[in-house]
mmCIF file of C-alpha atoms in Angstrom:
data_model
loop_
_atom_site.group_PDB
_atom_site.id
_atom_site.type_symbol
_atom_site.label_atom_id
_atom_site.label_comp_id
_atom_site.label_asym_id
_atom_site.label_seq_id
_atom_site.Cartn_x
_atom_site.Cartn_y
_atom_site.Cartn_z
ATOM 1 C CA UNK A 1 -5.954 22.759 -122.087
ATOM 2 C CA UNK A 2 -10.378 21.341 -121.999
ATOM 3 C CA UNK A 3 -7.644 18.251 -122.381
ATOM 4 C CA UNK A 4 -6.352 19.100 -118.673
ATOM 5 C CA UNK A 5 -9.001 20.580 -117.074
ATOM 6 C CA UNK A 6 -10.649 17.396 -118.501
ATOM 7 C CA UNK A 7 -7.850 15.891 -116.293
ATOM 8 C CA UNK A 8 -8.104 17.923 -113.526
ATOM 9 C CA UNK A 9 -12.251 17.747 -113.136
ATOM 10 C CA UNK A 10 -12.043 13.461 -113.066
ATOM 11 C CA UNK A 11 -9.487 14.494 -110.573
ATOM 12 C CA UNK A 12 -11.380 16.387 -108.280
ATOM 13 C CA UNK A 13 -14.826 14.020 -108.645
ATOM 14 C CA UNK A 14 -12.326 10.633 -108.032
ATOM 15 C CA UNK A 15 -10.779 12.825 -105.019
ATOM 16 C CA UNK A 16 -14.533 13.594 -103.734
ATOM 17 C CA UNK A 17 -15.555 10.389 -104.237
ATOM 18 C CA UNK A 18 -13.069 8.722 -102.409
ATOM 19 C CA UNK A 19 -13.895 11.744 -99.411
ATOM 20 C CA UNK A 20 -17.099 10.800 -99.849
ATOM 21 C CA UNK A 21 -17.110 7.143 -98.885
ATOM 22 C CA UNK A 22 -14.465 7.849 -95.797
ATOM 23 C CA UNK A 23 -16.594 9.851 -94.691
ATOM 24 C CA UNK A 24 -19.928 7.489 -95.034
ATOM 25 C CA UNK A 25 -17.888 5.217 -93.720
ATOM 26 C CA UNK A 26 -16.810 7.143 -90.493
ATOM 27 C CA UNK A 27 -20.377 7.972 -89.566
ATOM 28 C CA UNK A 28 -20.780 4.858 -87.650
ATOM 29 C CA UNK A 29 -18.347 6.250 -85.690
ATOM 30 C CA UNK A 30 -19.919 9.650 -85.761
ATOM 31 C CA UNK A 31 -23.318 7.527 -84.850
ATOM 32 C CA UNK A 32 -21.732 6.637 -81.387
ATOM 33 C CA UNK A 33 -19.822 9.680 -80.278
ATOM 34 C CA UNK A 34 -23.107 10.914 -80.406
ATOM 35 C CA UNK A 35 -25.524 8.617 -78.469
ATOM 36 C CA UNK A 36 -22.324 8.573 -76.354
ATOM 37 C CA UNK A 37 -21.791 12.195 -75.674
ATOM 38 C CA UNK A 38 -25.947 12.392 -75.264
ATOM 39 C CA UNK A 39 -25.187 9.687 -72.345
ATOM 40 C CA UNK A 40 -21.998 11.788 -70.876
ATOM 41 C CA UNK A 41 -24.353 14.510 -71.150
ATOM 42 C CA UNK A 42 -27.289 12.959 -69.583
ATOM 43 C CA UNK A 43 -24.884 11.687 -66.115
ATOM 44 C CA UNK A 44 -23.746 15.390 -66.071
ATOM 45 C CA UNK A 45 -27.242 16.369 -65.747
ATOM 46 C CA UNK A 46 -27.732 13.511 -62.469
ATOM 47 C CA UNK A 47 -24.377 14.551 -60.919
ATOM 48 C CA UNK A 48 -25.032 18.321 -61.230
ATOM 49 C CA UNK A 49 -28.431 17.856 -59.396
ATOM 50 C CA UNK A 50 -27.097 14.867 -56.618
ATOM 51 C CA UNK A 51 -24.385 17.951 -56.056
ATOM 52 C CA UNK A 52 -27.198 20.418 -55.849
ATOM 53 C CA UNK A 53 -29.055 18.360 -53.771
ATOM 54 C CA UNK A 54 -26.119 17.825 -51.145
ATOM 55 C CA UNK A 55 -25.113 21.301 -50.926
ATOM 56 C CA UNK A 56 -28.562 22.026 -49.981
ATOM 57 C CA UNK A 57 -28.884 19.565 -47.305
ATOM 58 C CA UNK A 58 -25.829 20.565 -46.118
ATOM 59 C CA UNK A 59 -26.714 24.303 -46.095
ATOM 60 C CA UNK A 60 -29.271 22.722 -43.490
ATOM 61 C CA UNK A 61 -27.224 21.235 -41.610
ATOM 62 C CA UNK A 62 -24.988 23.739 -41.178
ATOM 63 C CA UNK A 63 -27.428 25.910 -40.568
ATOM 64 C CA UNK A 64 -29.496 23.776 -37.815
ATOM 65 C CA UNK A 65 -25.965 22.452 -36.074
ATOM 66 C CA UNK A 66 -24.291 26.224 -36.022
ATOM 67 C CA UNK A 67 -22.996 27.667 -32.696
ATOM 68 C CA UNK A 68 -25.499 29.968 -32.621
ATOM 69 C CA UNK A 69 -28.285 27.989 -33.284
ATOM 70 C CA UNK A 70 -26.812 26.450 -30.175
ATOM 71 C CA UNK A 71 -26.408 28.707 -28.882
ATOM 72 C CA UNK A 72 -30.202 30.227 -28.968
ATOM 73 C CA UNK A 73 -31.091 26.725 -27.940
ATOM 74 C CA UNK A 74 -29.307 26.694 -24.847
ATOM 75 C CA UNK A 75 -30.548 29.698 -24.015
ATOM 76 C CA UNK A 76 -34.112 28.452 -24.728
ATOM 77 C CA UNK A 77 -33.827 25.294 -22.730
ATOM 78 C CA UNK A 78 -32.028 27.642 -19.868
ATOM 79 C CA UNK A 79 -35.492 29.836 -20.083
ATOM 80 C CA UNK A 80 -37.633 26.889 -19.645
ATOM 81 C CA UNK A 81 -35.575 25.548 -16.930
ATOM 82 C CA UNK A 82 -35.589 28.872 -14.798
ATOM 83 C CA UNK A 83 -39.445 29.055 -16.149
ATOM 84 C CA UNK A 84 -39.630 25.688 -14.129
ATOM 85 C CA UNK A 85 -38.163 27.078 -11.330
ATOM 86 C CA UNK A 86 -40.125 29.656 -11.239
ATOM 87 C CA UNK A 87 -43.458 27.493 -11.251
ATOM 88 C CA UNK A 88 -41.896 25.314 -8.798
ATOM 89 C CA UNK A 89 -41.508 28.095 -6.602
ATOM 90 C CA UNK A 90 -45.707 29.597 -6.843
ATOM 91 C CA UNK A 91 -46.549 26.249 -6.761
ATOM 92 C CA UNK A 92 -44.480 25.965 -3.236
ATOM 93 C CA UNK A 93 -45.266 28.762 -1.875
ATOM 94 C CA UNK A 94 -49.238 28.372 -2.411
ATOM 95 C CA UNK A 95 -48.836 25.221 -0.600
ATOM 96 C CA UNK A 96 -49.590 23.009 -3.778
ATOM 97 C CA UNK A 97 -46.184 20.961 -3.622
ATOM 98 C CA UNK A 98 -45.367 19.524 -0.226
ATOM 99 C CA UNK A 99 -42.076 19.871 0.980
ATOM 100 C CA UNK A 100 -40.193 16.888 0.181
ATOM 101 C CA UNK A 101 -41.223 16.928 -3.587
ATOM 102 C CA UNK A 102 -40.541 20.569 -4.100
ATOM 103 C CA UNK A 103 -36.681 20.257 -2.544
ATOM 104 C CA UNK A 104 -36.069 17.191 -4.976
ATOM 105 C CA UNK A 105 -38.246 18.755 -8.578
ATOM 106 C CA UNK A 106 -36.616 21.787 -7.441
ATOM 107 C CA UNK A 107 -32.808 20.600 -7.142
ATOM 108 C CA UNK A 108 -33.586 18.557 -10.616
ATOM 109 C CA UNK A 109 -34.343 21.541 -11.837
ATOM 110 C CA UNK A 110 -31.595 24.237 -10.805
ATOM 111 C CA UNK A 111 -29.201 21.364 -11.885
ATOM 112 C CA UNK A 112 -30.553 21.830 -15.295
ATOM 113 C CA UNK A 113 -30.060 25.129 -15.010
ATOM 114 C CA UNK A 114 -26.826 25.583 -13.969
ATOM 115 C CA UNK A 115 -25.504 23.207 -16.565
ATOM 116 C CA UNK A 116 -27.166 25.046 -19.346
ATOM 117 C CA UNK A 117 -26.269 28.363 -18.119
ATOM 118 C CA UNK A 118 -22.499 26.724 -18.204
ATOM 119 C CA UNK A 119 -23.049 24.953 -21.571
ATOM 120 C CA UNK A 120 -23.904 28.519 -22.656
ATOM 121 C CA UNK A 121 -20.977 30.829 -20.226
ATOM 122 C CA UNK A 122 -18.095 28.337 -22.201
ATOM 123 C CA UNK A 123 -20.055 27.916 -25.704
ATOM 124 C CA UNK A 124 -20.228 32.331 -25.341
ATOM 125 C CA UNK A 125 -16.395 31.693 -24.192
ATOM 126 C CA UNK A 126 -14.952 30.003 -27.287
ATOM 127 C CA UNK A 127 -17.085 31.812 -29.572
ATOM 128 C CA UNK A 128 -15.905 35.117 -28.079
ATOM 129 C CA UNK A 129 -12.092 33.540 -28.407
ATOM 130 C CA UNK A 130 -12.494 32.101 -31.972
ATOM 131 C CA UNK A 131 -14.105 36.360 -32.993
ATOM 132 C CA UNK A 132 -10.643 37.403 -31.551
ATOM 133 C CA UNK A 133 -8.736 34.565 -33.812
ATOM 134 C CA UNK A 134 -10.439 35.988 -36.658
ATOM 135 C CA UNK A 135 -10.690 39.760 -35.686
ATOM 136 C CA UNK A 136 -7.408 41.387 -34.349
ATOM 137 C CA UNK A 137 -9.835 43.769 -32.751
ATOM 138 C CA UNK A 138 -11.603 41.876 -30.822
ATOM 139 C CA UNK A 139 -15.325 41.663 -29.986
ATOM 140 C CA UNK A 140 -16.502 44.302 -27.566
ATOM 141 C CA UNK A 141 -19.248 42.104 -25.554
ATOM 142 C CA UNK A 142 -18.890 40.236 -21.739
ATOM 143 C CA UNK A 143 -19.293 36.570 -22.505
ATOM 144 C CA UNK A 144 -22.398 36.771 -20.522
ATOM 145 C CA UNK A 145 -24.585 39.232 -23.099
ATOM 146 C CA UNK A 146 -26.852 36.333 -23.719
ATOM 147 C CA UNK A 147 -27.665 35.116 -20.681
ATOM 148 C CA UNK A 148 -30.840 35.446 -19.382
ATOM 149 C CA UNK A 149 -30.985 37.912 -16.448
ATOM 150 C CA UNK A 150 -32.394 37.004 -12.705
ATOM 151 C CA UNK A 151 -36.108 36.307 -12.332
ATOM 152 C CA UNK A 152 -38.213 37.840 -9.430
ATOM 153 C CA UNK A 153 -37.572 35.659 -6.352
ATOM 154 C CA UNK A 154 -34.808 33.282 -8.448
ATOM 155 C CA UNK A 155 -31.875 36.172 -7.822
ATOM 156 C CA UNK A 156 -31.803 35.155 -4.282
ATOM 157 C CA UNK A 157 -32.510 31.703 -4.380
ATOM 158 C CA UNK A 158 -29.768 30.984 -6.646
ATOM 159 C CA UNK A 159 -27.183 31.736 -4.259
ATOM 160 C CA UNK A 160 -28.232 29.431 -2.009
ATOM 161 C CA UNK A 161 -30.014 26.037 -4.168
ATOM 162 C CA UNK A 162 -28.292 26.536 -7.111
ATOM 163 C CA UNK A 163 -25.741 23.496 -7.399
#
């Protein structure tokens, strides 16, 4: 029995020695794998950061170029054009602007105003149609809700001089 235990012990030692040699022979492969994995993790970090940056830029771009943003920009442009027309009328009535200059600049200003108003109304119409397409109940507002109200003396002039 002692000899069998001794033989079993020697077999276990030989087996352990063989396994240790095999494990040691696999060590370079393990180190290469670890290095490769570290490189892959670094690449993953860089790709994740690049994706995050691109996502941030995309969100900023979408925010700047959304239909609501375009609507606001058109509204601001329309308001500026209306204010310019109002200022021209004030200058003309104060006799600071000759008739020829007034008519030319006022017509250009009113043309810009008309184009902005038309674009604004069309965009509002498109947004409403889009909303109706998504919401079966439909929108509750009218297309001209965001257009600026008539201002002072421009109201009677719009019908006669606006292109």
